[in-house]
Amino acid sequence: MLHSILLFVLVVAGAAFSPLPKANARSSTALNMASEVKVGDKIPAVTLQEGQADYGRPEAVDIAELIAGKKVAIFAVPGAFTPGCSKSHLPSFITAQEELKAKGVELTICIATNDAFVMEAWGRTSGGADAGIRFLSDANAELSKALGLLIESPVMVRTKRFSLIAEDGVVTHYFSADKDSSDTWAPNVLAAL
């Protein structure tokens, strides 16, 4: 009985802190994409949140505006502070910043469905923010949905692990973790550039 009560409390508490996907206020056909993103697709205009130091109010960031006119690396993880993301995926991009810049990448962005405060803390404590990586929250999973990379679970929506390169908002390289997580890590991205 106690086990059932504890399980119920955990599920309810998890749901209370889980963001629910909601439609973007802007009308965009990109947000209705049913299939997984591919080379040639345009990154949709979706507003993400960027956490600020000292628990400041998160700032809205339109991903399409942020990356317009730039060559960028975007990678997404299922969850900040999780083992695979913290031990492998993120560190691969932290250590590859100079090599990515040498290949013309002007900005690296990390995305997850964690809230902006968690993303800011992860960027700060991991060294990723110091390396120049921007940590953006897709808490409502709008970008994940638009890219066809949403993972729904009973506790929280998450983003599938991926990496991509976009130039002026258009995907030029896409790396999926469907076969192996390491396919999305920075060395694989660098090898394709």
Short mmCIF file of C-alpha atoms in Angstrom, two decimals:
data_model
loop_
_atom_site.label_atom_id
_atom_site.label_comp_id
_atom_site.label_asym_id
_atom_site.label_seq_id
_atom_site.Cartn_x
_atom_site.Cartn_y
_atom_site.Cartn_z
CA MET A 1 0.00 0.00 0.00
CA LEU A 2 2.77 2.43 0.95
CA HIS A 3 4.57 1.55 -2.29
CA SER A 4 1.43 2.43 -4.30
CA ILE A 5 1.01 5.74 -2.49
CA LEU A 6 4.66 6.69 -3.05
CA LEU A 7 4.42 5.80 -6.72
CA PHE A 8 1.26 7.89 -7.07
CA VAL A 9 2.91 10.88 -5.34
CA LEU A 10 5.96 10.65 -7.60
CA VAL A 11 3.85 10.52 -10.75
CA VAL A 12 1.65 13.44 -9.64
CA ALA A 13 4.66 15.51 -8.55
CA GLY A 14 6.42 14.78 -11.84
CA ALA A 15 3.35 15.78 -13.82
CA ALA A 16 3.02 18.99 -11.82
CA PHE A 17 6.49 20.09 -12.92
CA SER A 18 6.23 18.74 -16.45
CA PRO A 19 5.61 21.29 -19.18
CA LEU A 20 2.70 20.54 -21.44
CA PRO A 21 3.15 21.18 -25.14
CA LYS A 22 0.99 24.04 -26.34
CA ALA A 23 0.52 25.47 -29.77
CA ASN A 24 2.67 28.38 -30.80
CA ALA A 25 0.75 31.62 -31.03
CA ARG A 26 2.18 32.19 -34.50
CA SER A 27 0.71 30.30 -37.39
CA SER A 28 3.44 28.28 -39.07
CA THR A 29 3.26 25.23 -41.25
CA ALA A 30 6.64 24.19 -39.88
CA LEU A 31 5.03 23.57 -36.50
CA ASN A 32 2.78 20.95 -38.05
CA MET A 33 5.66 18.82 -39.37
CA ALA A 34 4.87 15.19 -38.75
CA SER A 35 8.09 13.73 -40.06
CA GLU A 36 11.58 13.98 -38.65
CA VAL A 37 13.68 16.95 -39.74
CA LYS A 38 15.93 16.41 -42.76
CA VAL A 39 18.57 18.24 -44.77
CA GLY A 40 16.96 21.14 -46.62
CA ASP A 41 14.33 21.87 -43.96
CA LYS A 42 14.12 25.37 -42.49
CA ILE A 43 14.36 25.78 -38.72
CA PRO A 44 10.96 27.19 -37.70
CA ALA A 45 10.39 30.46 -35.87
CA VAL A 46 9.80 29.13 -32.36
CA THR A 47 10.34 31.06 -29.15
CA LEU A 48 12.62 29.30 -26.68
CA GLN A 49 13.72 30.52 -23.25
CA GLU A 50 17.24 31.33 -22.08
CA GLY A 51 17.92 31.29 -18.35
CA GLN A 52 19.81 34.16 -16.78
CA ALA A 53 22.42 34.28 -14.04
CA ASP A 54 21.31 34.58 -10.41
CA TYR A 55 17.81 33.29 -11.21
CA GLY A 56 16.96 36.30 -13.34
CA ARG A 57 13.84 36.23 -15.47
CA PRO A 58 14.40 33.99 -18.52
CA GLU A 59 14.63 35.79 -21.84
CA ALA A 60 12.62 34.82 -24.91
CA VAL A 61 14.75 33.81 -27.90
CA ASP A 62 13.30 33.25 -31.36
CA ILE A 63 15.53 30.47 -32.67
CA ALA A 64 15.00 31.48 -36.32
CA GLU A 65 16.06 35.07 -35.59
CA LEU A 66 19.04 33.93 -33.52
CA ILE A 67 20.47 31.75 -36.28
CA ALA A 68 19.56 33.92 -39.29
CA GLY A 69 22.62 34.61 -41.45
CA LYS A 70 24.83 32.29 -39.39
CA LYS A 71 26.30 28.80 -39.64
CA VAL A 72 25.30 27.09 -36.40
CA ALA A 73 25.56 23.75 -34.64
CA ILE A 74 22.44 22.78 -32.71
CA PHE A 75 22.33 19.71 -30.52
CA ALA A 76 19.55 18.46 -28.32
CA VAL A 77 19.56 16.13 -25.37
CA PRO A 78 16.73 14.26 -23.65
CA GLY A 79 17.58 15.88 -20.33
CA ALA A 80 20.03 18.25 -18.69
CA PHE A 81 22.14 16.73 -15.91
CA THR A 82 21.42 13.17 -17.12
CA PRO A 83 24.38 10.76 -17.31
CA GLY A 84 24.76 10.29 -21.07
CA CYS A 85 24.12 13.94 -21.79
CA SER A 86 26.48 15.21 -19.09
CA LYS A 87 29.27 12.66 -19.55
CA SER A 88 29.38 12.36 -23.34
CA HIS A 89 27.19 14.50 -25.58
CA LEU A 90 27.71 17.93 -24.00
CA PRO A 91 31.45 17.44 -23.28
CA SER A 92 32.02 16.45 -26.92
CA PHE A 93 30.74 19.88 -27.99
CA ILE A 94 32.57 21.74 -25.23
CA THR A 95 35.93 20.34 -26.33
CA ALA A 96 35.14 20.80 -30.04
CA GLN A 97 34.37 24.54 -29.95
CA GLU A 98 37.65 25.65 -31.55
CA GLU A 99 37.44 22.97 -34.26
CA LEU A 100 33.82 23.89 -35.01
CA LYS A 101 34.79 27.56 -35.30
CA ALA A 102 37.63 26.60 -37.65
CA LYS A 103 34.99 24.92 -39.86
CA GLY A 104 32.93 28.11 -39.93
CA VAL A 105 30.44 27.36 -37.14
CA GLU A 106 29.69 30.71 -35.50
CA LEU A 107 27.39 29.53 -32.72
CA THR A 108 26.65 26.29 -30.86
CA ILE A 109 23.27 25.84 -29.19
CA CYS A 110 22.18 23.14 -26.74
CA ILE A 111 18.45 22.45 -26.45
CA ALA A 112 16.41 20.35 -24.01
CA THR A 113 12.86 20.40 -22.67
CA ASN A 114 14.10 21.25 -19.17
CA ASP A 115 13.07 24.68 -17.94
CA ALA A 116 15.26 27.73 -18.50
CA PHE A 117 16.57 27.73 -14.90
CA VAL A 118 17.80 24.15 -15.21
CA MET A 119 19.37 24.83 -18.59
CA GLU A 120 21.20 27.89 -17.25
CA ALA A 121 22.49 25.93 -14.24
CA TRP A 122 23.64 23.05 -16.45
CA GLY A 123 25.44 25.41 -18.81
CA ARG A 124 27.12 27.21 -15.92
CA THR A 125 28.16 24.15 -13.89
CA SER A 126 29.26 22.02 -16.86
CA GLY A 127 31.56 24.64 -18.33
CA GLY A 128 29.47 24.71 -21.50
CA ALA A 129 28.43 28.35 -21.11
CA ASP A 130 32.08 29.35 -20.50
CA ALA A 131 32.96 27.53 -23.74
CA GLY A 132 30.47 29.73 -25.59
CA ILE A 133 27.56 27.30 -25.95
CA ARG A 134 24.07 28.82 -25.58
CA PHE A 135 21.65 26.73 -23.50
CA LEU A 136 18.03 27.16 -24.57
CA SER A 137 14.92 25.69 -23.03
CA ASP A 138 12.26 24.13 -25.23
CA ALA A 139 10.07 23.62 -22.15
CA ASN A 140 6.83 23.51 -24.15
CA ALA A 141 8.46 21.16 -26.69
CA GLU A 142 7.39 23.40 -29.57
CA LEU A 143 10.70 23.13 -31.43
CA SER A 144 10.97 19.41 -30.70
CA LYS A 145 7.47 18.88 -32.12
CA ALA A 146 8.14 21.08 -35.15
CA LEU A 147 11.28 19.09 -35.95
CA GLY A 148 9.48 15.76 -35.51
CA LEU A 149 11.76 14.91 -32.58
CA LEU A 150 9.37 14.75 -29.64
CA ILE A 151 9.45 11.90 -27.13
CA GLU A 152 6.31 11.74 -25.03
CA SER A 153 6.33 9.93 -21.71
CA PRO A 154 3.94 9.75 -18.77
CA VAL A 155 6.22 11.98 -16.72
CA MET A 156 7.63 14.59 -19.08
CA VAL A 157 7.99 15.33 -22.78
CA ARG A 158 11.55 15.14 -24.00
CA THR A 159 13.53 15.79 -27.15
CA LYS A 160 15.16 12.96 -29.06
CA ARG A 161 18.94 13.23 -29.04
CA PHE A 162 20.17 14.85 -32.26
CA SER A 163 22.65 17.27 -33.74
CA LEU A 164 22.45 19.39 -36.85
CA ILE A 165 24.24 22.09 -38.75
CA ALA A 166 22.18 24.91 -40.21
CA GLU A 167 23.24 27.74 -42.46
CA ASP A 168 21.00 30.81 -42.49
CA GLY A 169 18.26 28.72 -40.89
CA VAL A 170 18.39 25.82 -43.35
CA VAL A 171 19.53 22.37 -42.20
CA THR A 172 22.65 21.32 -44.13
CA HIS A 173 23.62 18.28 -42.00
CA TYR A 174 21.48 16.17 -39.68
CA PHE A 175 22.69 13.56 -37.19
CA SER A 176 20.24 11.16 -35.53
CA ALA A 177 20.80 8.96 -32.49
CA ASP A 178 18.50 6.26 -33.88
CA LYS A 179 21.42 3.85 -34.40
CA ASP A 180 23.92 5.09 -31.83
CA SER A 181 24.05 8.09 -29.50
CA SER A 182 27.63 8.79 -30.52
CA ASP A 183 26.40 9.55 -34.05
CA THR A 184 25.25 12.91 -32.64
CA TRP A 185 28.44 13.79 -30.78
CA ALA A 186 30.75 16.55 -32.00
CA PRO A 187 33.47 14.30 -33.53
CA ASN A 188 30.90 12.83 -35.93
CA VAL A 189 29.60 16.30 -36.75
CA LEU A 190 33.13 17.58 -37.38
CA ALA A 191 33.93 14.64 -39.64
CA ALA A 192 31.00 15.58 -41.89
CA LEU A 193 31.98 19.25 -42.23
#
